[in-house]
Coordinates of C-alpha atoms in Angstrom, one line a residue:
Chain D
X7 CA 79.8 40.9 66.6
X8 CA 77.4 38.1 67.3
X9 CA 76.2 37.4 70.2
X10 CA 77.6 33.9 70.4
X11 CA 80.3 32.9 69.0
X12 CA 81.7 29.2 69.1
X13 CA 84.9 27.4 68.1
X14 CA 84.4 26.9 64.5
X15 CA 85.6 22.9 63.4
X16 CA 85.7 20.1 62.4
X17 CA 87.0 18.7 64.9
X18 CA 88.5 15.0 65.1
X19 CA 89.3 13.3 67.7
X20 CA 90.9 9.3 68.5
X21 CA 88.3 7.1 71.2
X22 CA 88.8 7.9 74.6
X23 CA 90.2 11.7 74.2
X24 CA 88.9 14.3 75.9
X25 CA 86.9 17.1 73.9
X26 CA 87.1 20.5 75.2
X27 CA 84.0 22.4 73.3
X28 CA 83.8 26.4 73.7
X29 CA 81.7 29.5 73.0
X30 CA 82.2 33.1 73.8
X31 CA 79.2 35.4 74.0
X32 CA 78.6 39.4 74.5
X33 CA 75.1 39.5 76.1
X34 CA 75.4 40.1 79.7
X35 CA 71.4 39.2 79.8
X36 CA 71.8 35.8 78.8
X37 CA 71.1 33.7 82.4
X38 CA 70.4 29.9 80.8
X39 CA 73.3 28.2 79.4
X40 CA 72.9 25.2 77.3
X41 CA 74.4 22.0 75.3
X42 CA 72.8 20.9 72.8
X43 CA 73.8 17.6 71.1
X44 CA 72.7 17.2 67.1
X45 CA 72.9 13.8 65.2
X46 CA 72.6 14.0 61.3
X47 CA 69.3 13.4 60.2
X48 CA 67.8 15.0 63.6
X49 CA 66.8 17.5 65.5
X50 CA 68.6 19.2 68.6
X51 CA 68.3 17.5 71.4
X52 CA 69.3 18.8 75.1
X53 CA 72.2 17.7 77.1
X54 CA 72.9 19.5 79.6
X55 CA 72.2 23.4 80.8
X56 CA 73.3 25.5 83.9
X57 CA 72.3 28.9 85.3
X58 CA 75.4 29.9 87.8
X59 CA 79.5 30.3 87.2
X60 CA 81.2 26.9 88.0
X61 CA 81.2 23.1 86.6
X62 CA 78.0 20.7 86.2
X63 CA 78.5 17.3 85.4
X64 CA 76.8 14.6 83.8
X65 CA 78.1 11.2 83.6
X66 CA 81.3 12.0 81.2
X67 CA 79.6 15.4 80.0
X68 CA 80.9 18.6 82.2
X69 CA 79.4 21.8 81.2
X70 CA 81.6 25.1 83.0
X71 CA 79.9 28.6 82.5
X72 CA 82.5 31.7 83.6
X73 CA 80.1 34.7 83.4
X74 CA 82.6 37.1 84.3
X75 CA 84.7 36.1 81.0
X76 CA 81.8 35.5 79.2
X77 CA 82.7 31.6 78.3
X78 CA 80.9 28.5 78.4
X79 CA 82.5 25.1 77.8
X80 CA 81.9 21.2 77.5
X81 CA 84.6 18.7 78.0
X82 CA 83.1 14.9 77.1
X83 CA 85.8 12.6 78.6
X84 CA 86.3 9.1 77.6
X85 CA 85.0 10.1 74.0
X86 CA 83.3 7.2 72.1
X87 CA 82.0 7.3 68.7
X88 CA 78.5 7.3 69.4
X89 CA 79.7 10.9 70.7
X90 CA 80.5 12.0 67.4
X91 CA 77.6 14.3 66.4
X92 CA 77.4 18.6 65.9
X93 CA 77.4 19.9 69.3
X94 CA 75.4 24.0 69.7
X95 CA 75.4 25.8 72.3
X96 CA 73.0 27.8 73.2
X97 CA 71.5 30.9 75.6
X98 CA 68.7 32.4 77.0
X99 CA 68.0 35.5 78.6
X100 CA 65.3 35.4 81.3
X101 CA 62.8 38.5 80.5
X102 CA 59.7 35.6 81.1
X103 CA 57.2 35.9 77.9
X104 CA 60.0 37.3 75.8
X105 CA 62.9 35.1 76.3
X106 CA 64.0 33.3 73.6
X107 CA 66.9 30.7 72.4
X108 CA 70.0 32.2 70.5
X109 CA 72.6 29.4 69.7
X110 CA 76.1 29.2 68.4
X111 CA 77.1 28.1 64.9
X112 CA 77.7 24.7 66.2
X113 CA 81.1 22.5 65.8
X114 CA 81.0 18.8 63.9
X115 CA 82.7 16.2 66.3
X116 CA 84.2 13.4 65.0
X117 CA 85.4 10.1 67.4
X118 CA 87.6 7.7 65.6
X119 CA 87.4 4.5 66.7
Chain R
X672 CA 54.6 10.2 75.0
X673 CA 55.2 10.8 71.4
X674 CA 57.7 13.7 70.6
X675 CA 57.6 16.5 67.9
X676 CA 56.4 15.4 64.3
X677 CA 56.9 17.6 61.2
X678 CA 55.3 17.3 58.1
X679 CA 56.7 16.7 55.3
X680 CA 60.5 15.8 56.1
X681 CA 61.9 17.0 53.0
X682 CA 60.5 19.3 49.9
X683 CA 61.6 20.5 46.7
X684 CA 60.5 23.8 45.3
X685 CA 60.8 26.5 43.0
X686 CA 62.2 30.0 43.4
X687 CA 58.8 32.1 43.5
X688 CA 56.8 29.6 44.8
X689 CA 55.2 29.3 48.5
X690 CA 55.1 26.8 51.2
X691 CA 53.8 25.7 54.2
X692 CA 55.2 23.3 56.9
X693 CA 53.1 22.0 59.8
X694 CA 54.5 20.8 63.3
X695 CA 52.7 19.0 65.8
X696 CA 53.9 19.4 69.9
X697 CA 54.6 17.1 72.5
X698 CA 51.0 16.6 74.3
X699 CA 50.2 18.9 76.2
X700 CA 53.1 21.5 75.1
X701 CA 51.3 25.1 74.0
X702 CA 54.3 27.0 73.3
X703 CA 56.2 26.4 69.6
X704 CA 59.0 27.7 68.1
X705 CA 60.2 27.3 64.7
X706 CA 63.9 27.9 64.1
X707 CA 65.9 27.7 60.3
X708 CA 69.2 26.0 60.3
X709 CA 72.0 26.5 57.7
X710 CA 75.6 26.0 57.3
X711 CA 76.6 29.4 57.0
X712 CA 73.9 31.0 60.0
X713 CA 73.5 28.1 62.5
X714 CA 70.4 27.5 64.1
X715 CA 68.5 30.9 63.8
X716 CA 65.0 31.7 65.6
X717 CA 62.1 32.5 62.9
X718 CA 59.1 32.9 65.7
X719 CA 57.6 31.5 69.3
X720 CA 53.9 30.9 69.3
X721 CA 52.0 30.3 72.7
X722 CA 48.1 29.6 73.0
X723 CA 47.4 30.6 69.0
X724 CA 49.5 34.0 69.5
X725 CA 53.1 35.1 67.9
X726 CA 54.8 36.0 70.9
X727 CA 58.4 36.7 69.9
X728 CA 59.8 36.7 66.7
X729 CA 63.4 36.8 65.3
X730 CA 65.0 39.0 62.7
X731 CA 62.9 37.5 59.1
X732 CA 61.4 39.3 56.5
X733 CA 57.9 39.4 56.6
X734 CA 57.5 36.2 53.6
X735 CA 58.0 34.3 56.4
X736 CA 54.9 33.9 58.7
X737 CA 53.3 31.8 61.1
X738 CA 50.3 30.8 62.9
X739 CA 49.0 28.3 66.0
X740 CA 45.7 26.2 66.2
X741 CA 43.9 25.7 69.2
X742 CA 45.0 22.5 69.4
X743 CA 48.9 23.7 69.6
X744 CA 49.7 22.4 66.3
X745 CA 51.4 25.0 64.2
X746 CA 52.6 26.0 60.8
X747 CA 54.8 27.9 59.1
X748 CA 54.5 29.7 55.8
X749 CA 57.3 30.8 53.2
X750 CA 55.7 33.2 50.4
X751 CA 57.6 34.3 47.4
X752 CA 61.0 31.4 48.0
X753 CA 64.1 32.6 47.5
X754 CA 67.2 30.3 47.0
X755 CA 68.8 31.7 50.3
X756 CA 65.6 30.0 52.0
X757 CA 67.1 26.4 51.6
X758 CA 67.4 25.1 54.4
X759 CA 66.2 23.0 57.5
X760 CA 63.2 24.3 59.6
X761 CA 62.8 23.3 62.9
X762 CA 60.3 23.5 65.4
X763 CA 60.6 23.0 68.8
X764 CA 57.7 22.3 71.8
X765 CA 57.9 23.5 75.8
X766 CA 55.3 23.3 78.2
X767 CA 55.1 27.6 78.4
X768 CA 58.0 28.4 76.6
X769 CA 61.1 30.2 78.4
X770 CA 61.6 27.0 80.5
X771 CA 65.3 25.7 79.9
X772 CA 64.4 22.6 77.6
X773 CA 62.9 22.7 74.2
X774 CA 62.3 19.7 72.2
X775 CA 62.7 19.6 68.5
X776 CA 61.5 17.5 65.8
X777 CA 63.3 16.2 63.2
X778 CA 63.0 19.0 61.3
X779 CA 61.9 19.6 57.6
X780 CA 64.7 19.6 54.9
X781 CA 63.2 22.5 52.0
X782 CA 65.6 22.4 49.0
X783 CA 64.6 26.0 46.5
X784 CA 65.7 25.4 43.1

């Protein structure tokens, strides 16, 4: 089993749905939870991360971590197609020096207009 | 402040041959990581550097290698290419590494024929 595992897609979606984004993982080390957001032709870029159970928002982003169940999601309301990118997410255990980044396959979003 | 450049963007080689890709940090940054993304694996951690030494390193084979200047640049070496190496390499700067944000670069895009 891999650590993290995340819905597998595409996924399409009409302008102005809400997107409901999830990954599962099996490390009970991992503290950092993480969004990334991944336009073709660039890099990962960070939108949003959380250390504690519960929602965070941003704007129409909400990131909600359950540790007991082991789940993270994002849900992007009012979806536009400037949203339509490959979304990871991502972890991190906290062991200082030795933590590192391990991310999920990542799901390809598409926003019709 | 200027972000993460890679050098070159894209590359075309042969099975057999080697290669090496460079990555310059956000100013001031001293911790790199380099990360290889594929369809089929995701985004997959290759090594961390942090003031010119490897401090963590993911599950590779020992063709692929790294090193840091004192300057924080770093680059990435690929001996003996395989066609499973194809792929896009990214690196990605932090202040100390283990913080919750990374920022990548673009990334380099190395096709193995």
């Amino acid at each position: 089993q891999k650590e993290v595992e995340q819905d597998p897609g595409p996924l399409s979606v009409p302008e102005g749905a809400i997107v409901s984004l999830n990954c599962t993982y099996s490390n009970s080390a991992f503290q950092y939870f993480m969004w990334y957001r991944q336009y073709s032709r660039k890099g990962p870029e960070l939108l949003m991360y959380t250390y504690s159970s519960g929602n965070k928002e941003d704007g129409r982003f909400t990131a909600q971590v359950d540790k007991s169940s082991k789940y993270i999601s994002l849900f992007i309301r009012d979806s536009q197609p400037s949203d339509s990118a490959t979304y990871l997410c991502a972890m991190r255990t906290f062991t200082g020096a030795n933590s590192k980044l391990t991310f999920g396959k990542g799901i390809t979003l598409s926003v019709r207009p | 402040k200027a972000g993460v450049t890679q050098t070159p963007r894209y590359l075309i080689k042969t099975r057999g041959q080697q290669v090496t890709l460079s990555c310059s940090p956000i100013s001031g940054h001293r911790s790199v990581s380099w990360y290889q993304q594929t369809p089929g694996q995701g985004l997959q951690f290759l090594f961390e550097y942090f003031s010119e030494t490897q401090r963590n390193k993911g599950n590779f084979p020992g063709r692929f290698s790294g090193r840091q200047f004192s300057n924080s640049r770093s680059e990435m070496n690929v001996s003996t290419l395989e066609l499973g190496d194809s792929a896009l390499y990214l690196c990605a700067s932090s202040p100390s590494g283990g913080e919750s944000e990374q920022f990548f670069g673009p990334g380099t895009r190395l096709t193995v024929l």
